CSV table of C-alpha atoms and ligand atoms in Angstrom, one decimal:
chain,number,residue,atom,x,y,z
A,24,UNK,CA,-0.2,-5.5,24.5
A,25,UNK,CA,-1.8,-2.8,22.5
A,26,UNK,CA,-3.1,-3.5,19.3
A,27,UNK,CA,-4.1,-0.4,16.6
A,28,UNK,CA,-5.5,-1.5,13.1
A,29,UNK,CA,-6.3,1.1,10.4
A,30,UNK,CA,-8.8,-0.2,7.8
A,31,UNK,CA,-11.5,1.1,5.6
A,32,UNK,CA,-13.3,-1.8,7.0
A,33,UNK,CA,-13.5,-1.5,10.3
A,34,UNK,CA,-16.6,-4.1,10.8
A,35,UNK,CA,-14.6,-6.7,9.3
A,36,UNK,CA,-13.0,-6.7,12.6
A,37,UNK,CA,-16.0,-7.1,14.6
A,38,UNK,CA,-15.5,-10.9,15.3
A,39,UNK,CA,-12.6,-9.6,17.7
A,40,UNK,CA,-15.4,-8.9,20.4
A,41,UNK,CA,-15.7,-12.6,20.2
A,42,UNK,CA,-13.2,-15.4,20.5
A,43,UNK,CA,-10.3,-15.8,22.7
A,44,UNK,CA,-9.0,-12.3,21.7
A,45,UNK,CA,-12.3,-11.0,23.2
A,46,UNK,CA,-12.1,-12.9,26.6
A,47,UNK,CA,-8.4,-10.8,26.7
A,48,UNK,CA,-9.9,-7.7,25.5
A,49,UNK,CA,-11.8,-8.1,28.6
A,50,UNK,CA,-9.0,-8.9,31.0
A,51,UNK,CA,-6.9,-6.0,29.9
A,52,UNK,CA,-4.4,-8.5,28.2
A,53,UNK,CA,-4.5,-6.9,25.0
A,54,UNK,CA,-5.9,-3.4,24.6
A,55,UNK,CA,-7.4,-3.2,20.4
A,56,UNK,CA,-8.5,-0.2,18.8
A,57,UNK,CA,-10.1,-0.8,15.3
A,58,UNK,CA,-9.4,2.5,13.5
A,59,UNK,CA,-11.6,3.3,10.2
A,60,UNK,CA,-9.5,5.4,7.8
A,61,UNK,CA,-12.4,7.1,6.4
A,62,UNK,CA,-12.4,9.8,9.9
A,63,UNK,CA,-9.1,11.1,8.7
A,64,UNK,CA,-10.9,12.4,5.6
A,65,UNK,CA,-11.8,15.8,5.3
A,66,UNK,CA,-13.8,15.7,2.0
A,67,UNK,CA,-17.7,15.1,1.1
A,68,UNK,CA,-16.8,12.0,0.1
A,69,UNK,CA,-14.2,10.9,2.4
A,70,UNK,CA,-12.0,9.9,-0.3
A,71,UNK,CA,-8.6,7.8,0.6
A,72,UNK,CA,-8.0,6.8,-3.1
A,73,UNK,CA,-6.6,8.0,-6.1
A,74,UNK,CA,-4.9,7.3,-10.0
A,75,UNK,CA,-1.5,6.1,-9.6
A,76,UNK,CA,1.1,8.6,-10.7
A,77,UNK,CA,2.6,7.1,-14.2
A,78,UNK,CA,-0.3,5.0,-14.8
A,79,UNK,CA,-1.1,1.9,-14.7
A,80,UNK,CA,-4.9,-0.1,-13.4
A,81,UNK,CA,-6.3,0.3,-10.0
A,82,UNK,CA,-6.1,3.0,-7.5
A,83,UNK,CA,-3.7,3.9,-5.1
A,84,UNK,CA,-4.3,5.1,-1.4
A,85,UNK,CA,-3.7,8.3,-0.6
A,86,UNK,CA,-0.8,9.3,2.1
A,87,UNK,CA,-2.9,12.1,4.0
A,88,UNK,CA,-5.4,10.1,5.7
A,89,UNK,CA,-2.7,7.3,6.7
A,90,UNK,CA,-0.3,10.5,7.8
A,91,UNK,CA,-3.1,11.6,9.9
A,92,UNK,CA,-4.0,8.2,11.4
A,93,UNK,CA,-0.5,7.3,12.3
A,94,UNK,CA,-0.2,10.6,14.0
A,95,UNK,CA,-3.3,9.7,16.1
A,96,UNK,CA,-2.3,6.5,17.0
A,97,UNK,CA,1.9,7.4,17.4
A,98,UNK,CA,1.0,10.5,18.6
A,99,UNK,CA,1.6,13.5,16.4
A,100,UNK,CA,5.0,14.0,14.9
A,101,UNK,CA,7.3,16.8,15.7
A,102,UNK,CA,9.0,17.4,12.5
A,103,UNK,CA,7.4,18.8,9.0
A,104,UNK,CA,7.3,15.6,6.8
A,105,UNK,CA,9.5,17.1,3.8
A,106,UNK,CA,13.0,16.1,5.4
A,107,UNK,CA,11.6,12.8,5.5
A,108,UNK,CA,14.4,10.4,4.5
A,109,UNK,CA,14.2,7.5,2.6
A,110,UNK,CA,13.5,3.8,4.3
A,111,UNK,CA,15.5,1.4,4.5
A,112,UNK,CA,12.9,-1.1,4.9
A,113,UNK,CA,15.0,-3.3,7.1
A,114,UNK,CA,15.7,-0.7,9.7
A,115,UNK,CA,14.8,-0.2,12.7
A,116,UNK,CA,13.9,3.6,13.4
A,117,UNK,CA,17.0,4.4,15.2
A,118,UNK,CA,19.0,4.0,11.8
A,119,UNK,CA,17.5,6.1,9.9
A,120,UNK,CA,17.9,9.7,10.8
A,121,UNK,CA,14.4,11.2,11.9
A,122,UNK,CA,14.3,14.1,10.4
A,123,UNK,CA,15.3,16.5,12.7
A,124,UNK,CA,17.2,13.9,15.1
A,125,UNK,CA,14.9,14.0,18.1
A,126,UNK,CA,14.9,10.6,19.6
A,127,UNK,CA,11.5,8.9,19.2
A,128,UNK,CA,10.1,8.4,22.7
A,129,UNK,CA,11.5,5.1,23.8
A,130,UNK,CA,14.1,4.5,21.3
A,131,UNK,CA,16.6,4.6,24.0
A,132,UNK,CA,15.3,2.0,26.2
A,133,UNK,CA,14.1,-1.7,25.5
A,134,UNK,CA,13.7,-2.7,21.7
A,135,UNK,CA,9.8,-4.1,22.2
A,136,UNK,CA,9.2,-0.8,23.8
A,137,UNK,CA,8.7,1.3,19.7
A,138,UNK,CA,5.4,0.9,17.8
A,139,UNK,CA,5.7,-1.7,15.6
A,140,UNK,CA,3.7,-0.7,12.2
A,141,UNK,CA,3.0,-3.6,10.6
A,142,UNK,CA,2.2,-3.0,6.5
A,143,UNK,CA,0.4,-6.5,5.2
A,144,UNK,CA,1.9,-6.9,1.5
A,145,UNK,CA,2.3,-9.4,-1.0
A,146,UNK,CA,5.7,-7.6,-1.2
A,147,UNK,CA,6.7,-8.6,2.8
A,148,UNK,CA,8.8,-11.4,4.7
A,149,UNK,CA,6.5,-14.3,5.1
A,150,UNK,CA,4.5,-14.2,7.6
A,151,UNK,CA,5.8,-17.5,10.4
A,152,UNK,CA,5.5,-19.0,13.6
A,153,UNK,CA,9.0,-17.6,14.5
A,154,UNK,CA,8.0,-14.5,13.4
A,155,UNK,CA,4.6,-14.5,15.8
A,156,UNK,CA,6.5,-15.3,18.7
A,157,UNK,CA,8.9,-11.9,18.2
A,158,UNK,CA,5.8,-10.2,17.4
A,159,UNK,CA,4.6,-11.7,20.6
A,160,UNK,CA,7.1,-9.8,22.8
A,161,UNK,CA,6.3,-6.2,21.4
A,162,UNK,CA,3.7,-3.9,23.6
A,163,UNK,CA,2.8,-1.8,20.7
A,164,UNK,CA,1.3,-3.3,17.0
A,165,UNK,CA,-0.4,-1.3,14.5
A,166,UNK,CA,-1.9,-3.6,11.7
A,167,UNK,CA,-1.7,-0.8,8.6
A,168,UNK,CA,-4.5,-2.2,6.1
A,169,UNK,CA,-4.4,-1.2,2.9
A,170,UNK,CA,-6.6,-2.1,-0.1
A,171,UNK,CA,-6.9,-1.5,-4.0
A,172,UNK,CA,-3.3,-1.9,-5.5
A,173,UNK,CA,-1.9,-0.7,-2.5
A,174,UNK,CA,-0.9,2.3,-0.1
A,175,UNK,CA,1.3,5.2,-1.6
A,176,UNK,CA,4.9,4.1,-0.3
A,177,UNK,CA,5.5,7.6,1.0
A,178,UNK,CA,3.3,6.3,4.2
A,179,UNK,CA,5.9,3.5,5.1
A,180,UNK,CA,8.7,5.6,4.4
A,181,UNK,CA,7.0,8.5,7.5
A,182,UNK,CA,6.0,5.7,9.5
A,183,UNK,CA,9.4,4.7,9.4
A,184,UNK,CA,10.5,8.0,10.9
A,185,UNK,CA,7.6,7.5,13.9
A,186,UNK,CA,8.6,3.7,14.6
A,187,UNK,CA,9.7,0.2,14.0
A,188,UNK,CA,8.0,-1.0,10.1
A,189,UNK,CA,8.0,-4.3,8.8
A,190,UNK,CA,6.4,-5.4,5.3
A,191,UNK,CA,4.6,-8.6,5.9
A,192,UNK,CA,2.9,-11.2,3.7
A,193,UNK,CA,0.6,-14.0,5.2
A,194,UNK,CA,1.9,-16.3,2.0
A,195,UNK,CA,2.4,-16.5,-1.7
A,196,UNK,CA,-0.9,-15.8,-3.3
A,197,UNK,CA,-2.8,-12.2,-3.8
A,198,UNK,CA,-5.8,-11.2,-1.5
A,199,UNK,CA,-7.5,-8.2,-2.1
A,200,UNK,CA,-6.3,-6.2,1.4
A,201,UNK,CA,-4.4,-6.8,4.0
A,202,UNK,CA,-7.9,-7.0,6.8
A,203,UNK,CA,-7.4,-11.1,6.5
A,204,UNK,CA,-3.9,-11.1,6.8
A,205,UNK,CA,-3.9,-8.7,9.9
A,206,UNK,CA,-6.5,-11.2,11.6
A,207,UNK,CA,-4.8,-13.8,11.0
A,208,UNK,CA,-1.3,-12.5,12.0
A,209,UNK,CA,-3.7,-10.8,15.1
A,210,UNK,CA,-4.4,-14.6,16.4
A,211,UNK,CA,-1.1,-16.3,16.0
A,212,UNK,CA,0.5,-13.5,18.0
A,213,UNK,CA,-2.4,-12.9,20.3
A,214,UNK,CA,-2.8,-16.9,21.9
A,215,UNK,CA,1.2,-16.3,22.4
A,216,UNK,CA,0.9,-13.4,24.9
A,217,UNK,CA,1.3,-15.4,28.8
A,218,UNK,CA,-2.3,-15.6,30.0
A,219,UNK,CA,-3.7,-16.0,26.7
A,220,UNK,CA,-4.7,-19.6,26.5
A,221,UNK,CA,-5.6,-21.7,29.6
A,222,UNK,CA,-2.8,-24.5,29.8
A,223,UNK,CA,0.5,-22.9,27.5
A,224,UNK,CA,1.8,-26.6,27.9
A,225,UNK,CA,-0.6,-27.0,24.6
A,226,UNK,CA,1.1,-24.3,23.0
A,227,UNK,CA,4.6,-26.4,23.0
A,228,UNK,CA,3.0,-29.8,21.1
A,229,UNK,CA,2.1,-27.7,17.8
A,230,UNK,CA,2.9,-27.5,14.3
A,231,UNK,CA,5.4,-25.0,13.5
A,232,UNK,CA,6.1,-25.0,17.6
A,233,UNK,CA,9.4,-27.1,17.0
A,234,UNK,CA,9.4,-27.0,13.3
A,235,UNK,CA,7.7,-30.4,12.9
A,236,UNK,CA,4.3,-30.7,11.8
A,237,UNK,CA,1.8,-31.8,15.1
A,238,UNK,CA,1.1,-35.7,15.2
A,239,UNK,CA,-3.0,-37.2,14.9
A,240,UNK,CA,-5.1,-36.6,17.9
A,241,UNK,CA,-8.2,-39.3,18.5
A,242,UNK,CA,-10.8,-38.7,21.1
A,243,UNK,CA,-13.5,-41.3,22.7
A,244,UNK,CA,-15.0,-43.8,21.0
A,245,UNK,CA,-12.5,-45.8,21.2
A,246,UNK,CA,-14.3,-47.3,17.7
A,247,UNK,CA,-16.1,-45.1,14.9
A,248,UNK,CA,-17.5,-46.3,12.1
A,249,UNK,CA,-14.6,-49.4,12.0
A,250,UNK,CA,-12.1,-47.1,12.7
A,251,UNK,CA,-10.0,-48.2,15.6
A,252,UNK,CA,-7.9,-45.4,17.9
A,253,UNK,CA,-4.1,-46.5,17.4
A,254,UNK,CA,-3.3,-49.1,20.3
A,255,UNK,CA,-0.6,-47.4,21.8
A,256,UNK,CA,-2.5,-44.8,22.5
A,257,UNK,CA,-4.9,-47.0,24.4
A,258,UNK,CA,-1.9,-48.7,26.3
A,259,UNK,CA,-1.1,-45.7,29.0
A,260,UNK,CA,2.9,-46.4,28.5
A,261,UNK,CA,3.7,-42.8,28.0
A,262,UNK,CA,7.1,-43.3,26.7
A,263,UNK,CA,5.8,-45.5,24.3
A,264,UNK,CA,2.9,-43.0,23.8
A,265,UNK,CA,5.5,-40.2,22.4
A,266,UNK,CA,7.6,-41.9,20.7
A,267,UNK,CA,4.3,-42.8,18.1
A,268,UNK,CA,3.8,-39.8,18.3
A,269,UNK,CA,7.5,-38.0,17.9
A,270,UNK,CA,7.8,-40.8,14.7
A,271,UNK,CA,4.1,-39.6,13.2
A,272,UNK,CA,5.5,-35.7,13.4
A,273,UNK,CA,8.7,-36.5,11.7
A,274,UNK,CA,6.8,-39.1,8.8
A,275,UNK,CA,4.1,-36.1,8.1
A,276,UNK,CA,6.9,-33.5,8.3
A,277,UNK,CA,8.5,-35.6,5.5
A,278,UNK,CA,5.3,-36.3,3.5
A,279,UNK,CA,4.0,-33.2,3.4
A,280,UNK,CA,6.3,-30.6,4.7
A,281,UNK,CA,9.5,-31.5,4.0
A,282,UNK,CA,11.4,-28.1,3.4
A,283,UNK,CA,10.8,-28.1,7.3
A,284,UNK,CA,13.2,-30.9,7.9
A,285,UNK,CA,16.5,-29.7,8.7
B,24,LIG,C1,-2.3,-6.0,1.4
B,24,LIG,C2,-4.0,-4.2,-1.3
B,24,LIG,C3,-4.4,-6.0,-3.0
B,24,LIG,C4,-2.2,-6.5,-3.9
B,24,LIG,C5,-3.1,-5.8,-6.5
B,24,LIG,C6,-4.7,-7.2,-5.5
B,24,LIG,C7,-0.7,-10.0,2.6
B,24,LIG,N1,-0.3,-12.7,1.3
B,24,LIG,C8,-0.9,-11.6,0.7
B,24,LIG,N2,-1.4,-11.6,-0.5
B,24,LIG,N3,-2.0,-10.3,-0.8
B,24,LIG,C9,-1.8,-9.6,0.3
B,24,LIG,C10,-2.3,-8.1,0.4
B,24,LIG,C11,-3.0,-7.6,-0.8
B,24,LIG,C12,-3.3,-6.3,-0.8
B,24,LIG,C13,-3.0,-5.4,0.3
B,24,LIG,C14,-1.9,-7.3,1.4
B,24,LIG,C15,-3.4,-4.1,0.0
B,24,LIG,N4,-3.9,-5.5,-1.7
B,24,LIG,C16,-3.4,-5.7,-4.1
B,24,LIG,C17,-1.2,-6.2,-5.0
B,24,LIG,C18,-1.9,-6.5,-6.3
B,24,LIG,N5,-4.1,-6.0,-5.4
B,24,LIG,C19,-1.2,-10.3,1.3
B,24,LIG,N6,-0.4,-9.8,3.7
């Protein structure tokens, strides 16, 4: 899988060297480029922010450094930008008319097989396991960061005219830009791609895997501190063993998670 991410904060994603994600950075599993917006600036002072248009607090990011990064990482575009239609942030780039109808390379062929420009927003579909694994089976992400109140929405509406865009939010609270979403959204998808992690049996037993939350795991001592390991667990009757553990999954799922329950 290739993996592009545009940020003004291109050390944040240094711990990517590291970690799982840099054991398959090594093995060619997933190919990451960490993109700072800043080199698409032509100005003194590299500037990629500016007053919002009717006002209002904060700065806005301007579109001419994210037009120019796209067109580095999508390759460059074909058409002149003012035919640029408006998006229908639901669609897939096939549906809305590229401004001068050329095909986007790959279109034709396999879905997966677009870019997949993903903008992290407080505005997007929440970001979910389901929504990993689908992420999961694309060859192309590019983790669009923005920061201050935002990017100027004239950048998803051309990105959507270069490739698949989706608007997504890592939950219901505010961060200050979307780097910490995109890493987090970066590891869900990445320990998904086959060859990732060591035994994928693991990857079945989680939370969120089949919708229930995962049960208690114990390790040796068998005693710590006066607390005991659950018997069953000691007794090596397997069918025994996970049906404690199915019934723990479905009594935390209720406690604590219960819009999961069907
Ligand atoms: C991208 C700028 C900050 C957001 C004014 C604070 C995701 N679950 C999530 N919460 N917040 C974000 C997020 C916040 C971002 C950006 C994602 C770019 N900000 C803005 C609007 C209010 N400031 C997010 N994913």
């Amino acid at each position: 899988m290739r993996i592009d991410i545009v940020t003004i904060f291109p050390e944040f994603f240094s711990v990517l060297d590291v970690s799982l994600l840099g054991k398959a950075r090594q093995s060619g599993l997933i190919d990451l480029e960490v993109h700072n917006l800043r080199d698409f600036t032509h100005d003194r002072h590299r500037t990629v922010d500016d007053t919002p248009y009717g006002g209002g607090a904060g700065m806005v990011m301007k579109p001419e450094p994210w037009g120019e990064a796209l067109d580095s990482i999508l390759g460059a575009s074909t058409s002149s930008a003012t035919e640029a239609p408006l998006l229908d942030e639901t669609a897939s780039p096939d549906e809305t008319a590229s401004p001068d109808e050329t095909p986007l390379p790959e279109l034709v062929e396999g879905a997966d097989a677009t870019p997949t420009v993903i903008f992290p927003s407080p505005a997007g579909e929440v970001f979910t396991q389901k929504l990993a694994r689908e992420f999961a089976e694309h060859s192309h992400l590019v983790f669009a960061c923005g920061r201050y109140e935002g990017i100027d929405q004239r950048v998803v509406d051309y990105a959507a005219t270069r490739a698949s865009v989706r608007l997504v939010s890592l939950g219901d609270y505010v961060l200050n830009g979307g780097e910490v979403a995109s890493m987090a959204m970066i590891e869900a998808i990445g320990r998904l791609i086959p060859g990732m992690v060591g035994n994928p049996e693991s990857l079945v037993e989680e939370s969120h895997e089949d919708g229930l939350l995962e049960y208690p795991s114990y390790t040796k001592p068998a005693e710590w501190r006066g607390y005991e390991v659950p018997p069953v667990l000691l007794s090596g009757n397997h069918a025994a063993i996970a049906a404690w553990r199915r019934e723990q999954q479905v009594e935390r799922t209720r406690r604590i998670r219960p819009d999961l329950l069907p």
